[in-house]
Amino acid sequence: MPADIPGIHHVTAVGSDPGRNLEFYTGTLGLRLVKRSVNQDDVSVYHLFYGDRSGSPGTSMTVFPYQGARPGRVGTGQASAVAFTVPEGSIDYWTDRLNEAGVDADEPRDRFGDAVLPFRDPDGLPLELVGRTDVPVGDPPEGPVPAEHAIRGFFGVTLSLSSAESTVGLLRTMGYRETDAERHRRRFETDGHGDLGYVVDVLEEPHAPRGSPGAGTVHHVAFRTTTEDQPAWRDVLIEQGLRPTEVIDRKWFQSVYVRERGGVLFEFATDSPGYTVDEDLEHLGERLVLPEWLEDRRNEIEAGLPELPTDAGER
Ligand code: ZN
């Protein structure tokens, strides 16, 4: 068996206006744009990667901002919320910050003893800040949010499922064990070795509407693995009767995708080589980077993309 999954590698969502998306995740949430690229399966659309200073595994929220995209519907068969870790004492700071920025946010609430602040991104994607006493120091970016309050990375995701059984079985195979439950929410945690993104909450909602893809919905959840273990995970998925993709080279990581039986698209992504493989740490995200197999189409690709502000204003 491959080693237990240590947690989330990245989460990818669908958005609409790319400039507004960039402003929200960097300006309001204070994440760093660590990679500015294109959707490798549709190069007319950006793929924006937000994370900590170096885009460590477990910190990168990524978005396909389809200009003019129609809103999707959050529902079953999806990751229905994405949660980030902040220090416990920072929830008041974030409540004020989100209110001042006019963000659609709820009042903080208690969940399993943690303060949770639910809010939505500009496309309506459900996000949460979870205040924790055990936050790692992390590697916060320089930016508008003081380092003491900065988002450290993922806390976890919530999966909404019409029937939870087979998804829970897969999570257990991946190394997750049930640690708590409260009404229809069951909490799973992986021991792994990570201090970020180790939580998956499962909501069994047989009567909730089925989710549909579009702006404001999660596209897939990527879990961390190693280059050595990735083929073994692929074999495990096949043994479970699932139909994973081949290993796909995404330049910054290698990916295997699988639609699990609850309907959620999972990815198994390698920690290496990471976002600094093709850009210096200091200059991450400043220019459009393309994997070498798309580089000869750069002019055509750039011409097809909407304008997006650059950090250094070098263009
Ligand atoms: Zn991915």
XYZ file of C-alpha atoms in Angstrom, residues 114-298:
185
model
C -13.600 25.926 16.468
C -14.861 29.356 15.414
C -15.866 29.141 11.745
C -16.486 32.219 9.595
C -18.421 31.307 6.418
C -18.328 33.648 3.410
C -18.551 33.585 -0.379
C -16.105 34.671 -3.053
C -17.354 37.119 -5.728
C -18.806 34.217 -7.740
C -20.613 32.790 -4.722
C -18.115 29.993 -3.987
C -18.611 28.946 -0.338
C -15.422 29.536 1.667
C -14.722 29.375 5.396
C -12.070 30.586 7.791
C -11.478 28.233 10.704
C -9.831 29.696 13.809
C -7.360 27.211 15.290
C -4.994 27.222 18.235
C -2.656 24.810 16.435
C -1.914 26.896 13.331
C 1.520 26.406 11.832
C 3.678 29.531 11.542
C 3.575 28.921 7.804
C 5.062 31.062 5.107
C 2.684 34.032 4.762
C 3.086 36.286 1.741
C 3.953 39.962 1.919
C 0.682 41.711 1.360
C -2.286 43.552 2.766
C -2.939 41.097 5.623
C -0.534 41.260 8.602
C 1.412 37.995 8.941
C -0.073 37.338 12.399
C -3.586 37.092 10.893
C -2.648 35.551 7.550
C -4.352 32.532 6.081
C -1.889 29.682 6.605
C -3.342 27.332 4.028
C -6.206 24.891 3.812
C -8.015 23.545 6.825
C -10.125 21.176 4.749
C -13.084 20.731 2.469
C -16.700 19.755 2.969
C -18.116 17.164 0.577
C -21.856 17.189 -0.003
C -23.125 13.748 -0.977
C -26.532 12.241 -1.641
C -25.130 8.981 -0.283
C -21.874 8.979 1.657
C -20.973 5.318 1.961
C -18.678 4.726 -0.999
C -16.945 8.085 -0.638
C -16.300 7.367 3.029
C -14.861 3.985 2.038
C -12.449 5.651 -0.358
C -11.447 8.244 2.264
C -10.672 5.440 4.712
C -8.522 3.745 2.083
C -6.663 7.030 1.634
C -5.850 7.114 5.363
C -8.684 9.233 6.729
C -10.417 8.180 9.941
C -13.623 9.495 11.449
C -12.878 11.734 14.425
C -16.165 13.473 15.167
C -19.774 13.873 14.130
C -22.432 16.522 14.690
C -25.924 16.193 13.229
C -25.424 15.238 9.560
C -21.758 16.315 9.436
C -19.068 13.669 9.882
C -15.447 14.700 10.281
C -12.558 12.724 8.838
C -8.904 13.500 9.469
C -5.709 12.036 8.118
C -2.700 11.578 10.345
C -0.310 11.808 7.431
C 2.455 14.241 8.236
C 0.907 17.559 7.297
C -0.414 20.334 9.521
C -2.583 21.834 6.790
C -5.543 20.540 4.845
C -5.931 17.312 6.764
C -9.707 17.525 7.298
C -12.547 16.284 5.103
C -16.073 16.837 6.382
C -18.785 14.708 4.838
C -22.399 15.888 4.690
C -24.913 13.229 3.707
C -27.803 15.154 2.165
C -30.067 12.750 0.279
C -32.736 15.404 -0.320
C -30.477 18.299 -1.306
C -30.338 19.354 -4.960
C -27.580 17.936 -7.072
C -24.781 20.389 -7.790
C -24.175 21.620 -11.311
C -20.884 22.963 -12.625
C -20.319 26.663 -13.297
C -18.934 29.804 -11.684
C -18.855 29.620 -7.907
C -18.421 25.847 -7.669
C -15.466 23.611 -6.900
C -14.089 21.806 -9.950
C -11.956 19.266 -8.099
C -10.098 18.548 -4.873
C -6.454 17.475 -5.181
C -4.841 15.339 -2.497
C -1.106 15.160 -1.859
C 0.980 12.200 -2.857
C 4.580 11.529 -3.830
C 6.034 10.713 -7.208
C 6.912 7.246 -5.836
C 3.424 6.498 -4.476
C 1.320 7.971 -7.268
C 1.287 4.848 -9.502
C 0.322 2.710 -6.499
C -2.576 5.028 -5.695
C -3.693 4.697 -9.300
C -3.654 0.900 -8.890
C -5.669 1.161 -5.662
C -8.312 3.233 -7.461
C -8.534 0.668 -10.262
C -8.841 -2.152 -7.711
C -11.796 -0.265 -6.230
C -13.484 -0.340 -9.623
C -12.900 3.351 -10.311
C -11.517 4.690 -13.579
C -8.563 7.010 -12.922
C -6.818 8.877 -15.723
C -3.253 8.122 -16.716
C -0.592 10.182 -14.936
C -0.790 13.640 -16.540
C 2.147 16.057 -16.462
C 0.871 19.413 -15.181
C 4.393 20.895 -15.134
C 4.282 21.905 -11.422
C 2.983 18.499 -10.323
C 1.914 15.191 -11.832
C -1.778 14.430 -11.669
C -4.124 11.464 -11.636
C -7.833 12.331 -11.688
C -10.707 10.113 -10.689
C -14.444 10.697 -10.358
C -15.344 8.983 -7.092
C -18.726 7.311 -6.693
C -20.247 10.228 -4.807
C -19.648 12.363 -7.912
C -16.728 14.482 -6.678
C -13.678 14.800 -8.937
C -10.594 13.857 -6.903
C -7.027 14.408 -8.036
C -3.880 12.785 -6.658
C -1.132 15.392 -7.194
C 2.563 15.114 -6.426
C 4.291 17.567 -4.077
C 7.153 17.981 -6.503
C 8.473 19.694 -8.503
C 6.372 22.641 -7.280
C 5.767 26.188 -8.439
C 9.404 27.301 -8.342
C 10.425 24.829 -11.057
C 10.033 27.472 -13.771
C 10.098 30.808 -11.896
C 12.208 32.319 -9.129
C 10.497 32.463 -5.768
C 10.739 36.253 -5.823
C 8.906 36.585 -9.134
C 6.221 33.918 -8.885
C 3.034 34.820 -10.699
C 4.239 38.036 -12.311
C 4.055 36.849 -15.897
C 2.111 34.304 -17.888
C 3.957 31.005 -17.705
C 3.217 28.115 -19.990
C 4.467 24.557 -19.891
C 7.029 24.012 -22.645
C 4.553 22.052 -24.769
C 2.390 25.197 -25.056
C 5.240 27.711 -25.377
C 5.252 27.689 -29.208
C 1.616 28.855 -29.105
C 2.358 31.738 -26.684
